[in-house]
Coordinates of C-alpha atoms and ligand atoms in Angstrom, one line a residue:
M61 CA 120.4 124.1 80.0
S62 CA 120.0 120.4 80.2
N63 CA 119.2 118.6 83.5
N64 CA 122.5 116.9 83.4
V65 CA 124.2 119.2 85.9
L66 CA 127.9 118.6 86.4
L67 CA 128.8 121.5 88.5
R68 CA 126.5 123.3 90.8
V69 CA 127.5 126.6 92.7
R70 CA 125.3 128.3 95.2
G71 CA 125.9 131.3 97.5
L72 CA 129.6 131.2 96.7
K73 CA 131.5 134.0 98.5
K74 CA 135.3 134.6 98.8
W75 CA 136.2 137.6 101.1
F76 CA 139.8 138.3 101.5
P77 CA 140.5 140.0 105.0
I78 CA 142.5 143.3 104.7
R79 CA 145.5 143.3 106.9
R80 CA 145.0 145.7 109.8
S81 CA 147.7 147.8 111.1
P82 CA 148.6 147.9 114.9
I83 CA 146.9 151.3 115.1
D84 CA 143.7 149.8 113.5
I85 CA 143.7 147.2 116.2
I86 CA 144.3 149.6 119.0
K87 CA 141.6 151.9 117.9
G88 CA 139.2 149.0 117.4
R89 CA 138.6 149.6 113.7
P90 CA 136.5 147.0 112.1
Q91 CA 138.0 144.2 110.0
L92 CA 137.5 145.0 106.3
Y93 CA 137.2 142.6 103.6
L94 CA 138.0 142.5 99.8
K95 CA 134.8 140.9 98.6
A96 CA 136.2 139.3 95.5
V97 CA 133.2 136.9 95.0
D98 CA 130.0 137.9 96.9
G99 CA 127.3 135.4 96.5
V100 CA 127.4 133.6 93.0
D101 CA 125.0 130.9 91.8
F102 CA 125.4 128.9 88.6
D103 CA 125.2 125.5 87.1
I104 CA 127.2 123.9 84.4
A105 CA 125.9 120.9 82.4
S106 CA 128.1 118.0 81.1
R107 CA 129.4 119.1 77.7
E108 CA 128.5 122.7 78.3
I109 CA 130.7 125.8 77.8
F110 CA 129.7 128.3 80.3
C111 CA 131.5 131.8 80.3
L112 CA 132.1 134.1 83.2
A113 CA 132.8 137.6 81.6
G114 CA 133.5 140.9 83.0
E115 CA 136.2 143.5 83.5
S116 CA 139.5 142.8 85.3
G117 CA 138.8 142.4 89.1
C118 CA 135.1 141.4 88.8
G119 CA 135.9 138.1 90.5
K120 CA 135.7 135.7 87.7
T121 CA 139.3 134.3 88.0
T122 CA 138.8 133.8 91.8
T123 CA 135.6 132.0 91.1
G124 CA 137.4 129.7 88.7
R125 CA 140.0 128.9 91.5
L126 CA 137.3 128.3 94.0
V127 CA 135.4 125.7 92.0
L128 CA 138.7 123.8 91.5
K129 CA 139.4 124.0 95.3
L130 CA 142.7 125.9 94.6
I131 CA 141.4 128.3 97.3
E132 CA 138.9 127.8 100.1
P133 CA 135.5 129.7 99.9
T134 CA 134.4 131.9 102.7
E135 CA 130.9 130.5 102.2
G136 CA 128.8 128.6 99.7
E137 CA 128.2 125.3 98.1
I138 CA 130.3 123.7 95.2
V139 CA 128.9 120.3 94.2
F140 CA 130.7 118.6 91.3
D141 CA 129.5 115.3 89.9
G142 CA 127.4 114.8 93.1
E143 CA 130.4 115.4 95.5
D144 CA 130.7 118.5 97.7
V145 CA 134.0 119.9 96.6
T146 CA 134.4 122.0 99.7
K147 CA 134.7 118.9 101.9
L148 CA 137.1 116.9 99.7
E149 CA 140.3 115.8 101.1
G150 CA 143.0 113.1 100.6
E151 CA 142.2 110.4 98.0
L152 CA 138.8 111.9 97.2
L153 CA 140.5 115.4 96.5
R154 CA 143.0 113.5 94.2
N155 CA 140.3 111.9 92.3
F156 CA 138.5 115.2 91.8
R157 CA 141.7 116.7 90.4
K158 CA 141.9 114.0 87.7
K159 CA 138.4 115.1 86.6
A160 CA 138.8 118.8 86.8
Q161 CA 141.8 120.7 85.2
I162 CA 142.7 124.2 84.5
I163 CA 144.3 126.1 81.5
F164 CA 146.0 129.3 82.4
Q165 CA 146.1 132.6 80.7
D166 CA 149.9 132.7 80.1
P167 CA 151.1 129.5 78.5
Y168 CA 154.8 130.4 79.1
E169 CA 154.3 130.9 82.8
A170 CA 152.2 127.8 83.2
L171 CA 155.0 125.5 81.5
N172 CA 158.1 124.7 83.5
P173 CA 160.9 126.0 81.3
Q174 CA 163.3 123.2 82.5
M175 CA 161.1 120.3 81.5
N176 CA 160.7 119.0 77.9
I177 CA 157.3 118.8 76.3
M178 CA 156.9 115.1 77.0
D179 CA 157.6 115.5 80.7
I180 CA 155.4 118.5 80.9
I181 CA 152.4 116.7 79.4
T182 CA 152.8 113.5 81.3
E183 CA 153.6 115.0 84.7
P184 CA 149.9 114.7 85.8
L185 CA 149.9 111.0 84.8
L186 CA 153.0 110.4 86.9
I187 CA 151.5 112.2 89.9
H188 CA 148.2 110.1 89.6
G189 CA 150.2 106.9 89.1
V190 CA 148.6 106.3 85.6
V191 CA 151.9 105.6 83.7
H192 CA 154.9 103.5 85.0
S193 CA 157.4 103.2 82.2
K194 CA 159.1 105.6 79.7
D195 CA 157.2 103.7 76.7
E196 CA 153.9 104.6 78.3
K197 CA 154.8 108.1 78.8
I198 CA 155.9 108.4 75.1
E199 CA 152.6 106.7 74.1
Y200 CA 150.4 109.1 76.1
A201 CA 152.3 112.2 75.2
I202 CA 152.1 111.4 71.3
K203 CA 148.4 110.9 71.7
A204 CA 147.9 114.1 73.6
L205 CA 150.0 116.1 71.1
E206 CA 148.1 114.6 68.2
D207 CA 144.9 115.7 70.0
V208 CA 146.1 119.3 70.0
A209 CA 147.2 119.1 66.5
L210 CA 151.0 119.4 67.1
K211 CA 152.2 117.1 64.4
P212 CA 154.2 115.1 63.8
A213 CA 154.1 114.7 67.6
E214 CA 157.5 112.9 67.8
D215 CA 159.1 116.2 66.7
F216 CA 157.8 117.9 69.8
L217 CA 158.4 115.4 72.5
Y218 CA 162.0 116.5 73.4
R219 CA 161.6 120.3 72.7
F220 CA 161.4 122.9 75.5
P221 CA 158.8 125.6 75.8
H222 CA 161.1 128.3 74.8
E223 CA 161.5 126.6 71.4
L224 CA 157.8 127.0 70.7
S225 CA 155.5 129.8 69.5
G226 CA 152.9 131.2 71.9
G227 CA 150.1 129.3 70.1
Q228 CA 152.2 126.0 70.3
R229 CA 152.8 126.6 73.8
Q230 CA 149.0 127.0 74.6
R231 CA 148.4 123.7 72.7
V232 CA 150.9 122.0 74.9
A233 CA 149.1 123.5 78.0
I234 CA 145.8 122.1 76.6
A235 CA 147.4 118.7 75.9
R236 CA 148.6 118.7 79.6
A237 CA 145.0 119.5 80.7
I238 CA 143.4 116.8 78.8
V239 CA 145.9 114.0 79.2
L240 CA 144.0 112.6 82.3
K241 CA 140.7 112.7 80.4
P242 CA 138.9 115.2 82.7
K243 CA 135.2 115.9 82.6
F244 CA 135.7 119.6 83.3
I245 CA 138.2 122.4 82.5
V246 CA 138.5 125.8 83.9
A247 CA 140.0 127.9 81.0
D248 CA 141.2 131.2 82.4
E249 CA 141.6 133.7 79.6
P250 CA 143.1 131.0 77.5
V251 CA 143.6 133.0 74.3
S252 CA 144.0 136.7 75.6
M253 CA 147.9 136.6 75.3
L254 CA 147.9 135.1 71.9
D255 CA 148.0 136.9 68.5
M256 CA 144.7 137.6 66.9
S257 CA 145.6 135.4 64.0
I258 CA 145.7 132.3 66.2
R259 CA 143.0 132.9 68.8
A260 CA 140.3 131.4 66.4
E261 CA 142.6 128.3 65.9
I262 CA 142.9 127.7 69.7
L263 CA 139.1 128.3 70.3
N264 CA 138.3 125.8 67.5
L265 CA 140.7 123.4 69.0
M266 CA 138.9 123.7 72.4
L267 CA 135.6 123.1 70.7
N268 CA 136.9 120.1 68.9
I269 CA 138.2 118.7 72.2
R270 CA 135.0 119.2 73.9
E271 CA 133.3 117.1 71.1
K272 CA 135.8 114.4 71.3
Y273 CA 136.0 114.0 75.0
N274 CA 132.6 115.3 76.2
L275 CA 134.2 118.0 78.3
A276 CA 132.5 120.9 79.9
Y277 CA 134.4 124.3 80.3
L278 CA 134.2 127.2 82.6
F279 CA 135.5 129.7 80.2
I280 CA 136.8 133.0 81.8
T281 CA 137.2 136.0 79.6
H282 CA 137.0 139.8 79.6
D283 CA 136.3 139.5 75.8
L284 CA 132.6 139.1 74.8
A285 CA 133.4 138.6 71.2
V286 CA 135.5 135.5 72.2
A287 CA 132.6 134.4 74.5
K288 CA 130.1 134.5 71.8
H289 CA 132.2 132.3 69.6
I290 CA 132.7 129.6 71.9
C291 CA 130.2 129.6 74.8
D292 CA 126.8 128.1 75.2
R293 CA 125.8 130.3 78.0
I294 CA 127.3 133.5 79.6
A295 CA 127.3 135.1 82.9
I296 CA 128.4 138.7 83.3
M297 CA 130.0 139.5 86.6
Y298 CA 130.4 142.9 88.1
L299 CA 132.0 143.5 91.5
G300 CA 131.8 139.9 92.7
K301 CA 128.2 139.2 91.5
I302 CA 126.5 138.0 88.5
V303 CA 124.4 140.7 87.0
E304 CA 123.1 139.0 83.8
T305 CA 123.1 135.3 82.5
G306 CA 121.5 133.4 79.6
K307 CA 122.2 131.8 76.4
A308 CA 125.2 133.4 74.5
E309 CA 122.9 134.8 71.7
Q310 CA 120.5 136.2 74.4
V311 CA 123.1 138.0 76.3
I312 CA 125.1 139.2 73.3
D313 CA 122.4 140.0 70.8
N314 CA 119.8 141.3 73.4
P315 CA 121.6 142.5 76.4
L316 CA 119.3 143.7 79.3
H317 CA 121.7 145.0 82.1
P318 CA 123.3 148.4 81.4
Y319 CA 126.6 147.0 82.3
T320 CA 126.4 144.3 79.7
K321 CA 125.2 146.8 77.2
A322 CA 128.3 148.9 77.9
L323 CA 130.6 145.9 77.6
I324 CA 129.0 145.1 74.3
S325 CA 129.4 148.6 73.0
A326 CA 133.2 148.2 73.5
I327 CA 133.4 145.3 71.2
P328 CA 134.9 146.6 67.9
V329 CA 132.4 146.4 65.0
P330 CA 133.2 146.5 61.2
D331 CA 131.3 149.7 60.8
P332 CA 132.7 152.5 62.9
R333 CA 129.6 154.5 62.6
S334 CA 127.5 151.8 64.3
K335 CA 125.8 152.9 67.4
I336 CA 124.3 149.5 68.4
G337 CA 124.5 149.2 72.1
D338 CA 126.3 152.4 72.5
I339 CA 125.9 152.9 76.3
P340 CA 128.5 155.2 78.1
I341 CA 129.4 154.4 81.7
K342 CA 130.8 156.8 84.1
G343 CA 134.1 156.5 86.1
E344 CA 136.1 153.5 87.3
V345 CA 135.0 150.2 88.9
P346 CA 134.6 150.9 92.6
S347 CA 136.8 149.2 95.1
P348 CA 135.6 145.6 96.2
V349 CA 136.4 146.7 99.7
N350 CA 133.9 149.4 99.7
V351 CA 131.0 147.9 97.6
P352 CA 128.3 150.6 96.8
S353 CA 125.1 150.2 98.5
G354 CA 122.0 148.9 96.7
C355 CA 122.8 148.1 93.2
R356 CA 126.6 148.0 93.2
F357 CA 126.6 149.3 89.5
H358 CA 124.6 152.4 90.6
P359 CA 127.5 155.0 90.7
R360 CA 128.3 154.2 87.1
C361 CA 124.8 153.6 85.6
P362 CA 123.2 156.1 83.2
Y363 CA 119.8 154.9 84.4
A364 CA 120.2 154.8 88.1
F365 CA 117.2 156.2 90.2
G366 CA 116.5 156.5 94.0
R367 CA 115.7 152.7 94.6
C368 CA 119.0 151.7 92.9
R369 CA 121.0 153.3 95.6
E370 CA 119.2 151.5 98.5
V371 CA 118.0 148.1 97.3
E372 CA 120.2 145.5 95.8
P373 CA 118.3 144.0 92.8
K374 CA 118.0 140.1 92.6
L375 CA 118.5 138.1 89.5
V376 CA 115.0 137.7 87.8
E377 CA 113.9 135.9 84.6
A378 CA 113.3 138.5 82.0
E379 CA 112.6 135.9 79.4
P380 CA 113.0 132.1 79.6
G381 CA 116.7 131.2 80.5
H382 CA 117.7 134.9 80.5
L383 CA 118.2 136.4 84.0
V384 CA 119.2 140.0 84.9
A385 CA 119.7 141.9 88.3
C386 CA 118.3 145.4 87.6
H387 CA 115.4 147.2 89.0
L388 CA 114.3 148.0 85.4
F389 CA 113.1 144.5 84.9
Ligands
SF4_121 FE1 121.2 150.8 86.8 FE2 119.5 150.8 88.7 FE3 119.5 148.7 87.0 FE4 121.5 149.1 88.7 S1 119.4 148.6 89.2 S2 121.7 148.7 86.6 S3 121.6 151.3 88.9 S4 119.0 151.0 86.6

């Protein structure tokens, strides 16, 4: 990764307290926490596409919301463009929101069905006082629609979300995210609800926009095939922690952690007889309220041995730029 760090995250935690019943309180039972994010470190450089990948419930979406200050961390450091995000308030927070945007998984849920496309796209401009007249709104909306290849842009201005296809709606969501010319976008499963036929189009659009506007993305996905297509680096999360990280080709072509190997074995391949990376894992993901001792993957790991149940492995560099948290390394 280049030294040009845009986002730096250290020791990030988000523990949600579990509501206690009156009986729990009377009996003095301890407060329990759902440890959604449990000590995560990563950097994202300017213009980099950094992927957080893992199964549902691993903490990747919570991490995305934390770095945008949509929720407050329990602990940890988030520094964006030299500023401590956790301490931003008032005008400084408004400025941060201009520079850091989000694209949600479900474009239909994300777009107000009662607003036309021009109003949806230009709403952030109005909130931040960037436009003041209808002519300015039209100008900005047309430019943003052209950026996301919805052409002729004039044909879309006065349409409503229900009149568009899923792919067109996600293009509108991307147009809304880029209209303020941010430096950074959290893209939370941006293609998982789209037909296979248009996923590649949207991913390529996001790559083109990165080139045009020098954007960095935190790209959240459960799909490692998608991650390999678009990301520069990948971090694999399991039960609130990063267990492996490296360049996309390092993690996908030479996975080291047994969990990463299992995820990769689940990627469909053209040859059904292929056994590459075929690592079976046992059982379900444990509850993040009762995180297993030692290596949190040990109840499911086919290679677990005594130390794995007692000592939590740290991320160590197995090869330059490729880190893994596993006692086998
Ligand atoms: Fe498996 Fe042990 Fe490595 Fe954890 S530390 S992934 S249990 S071998």
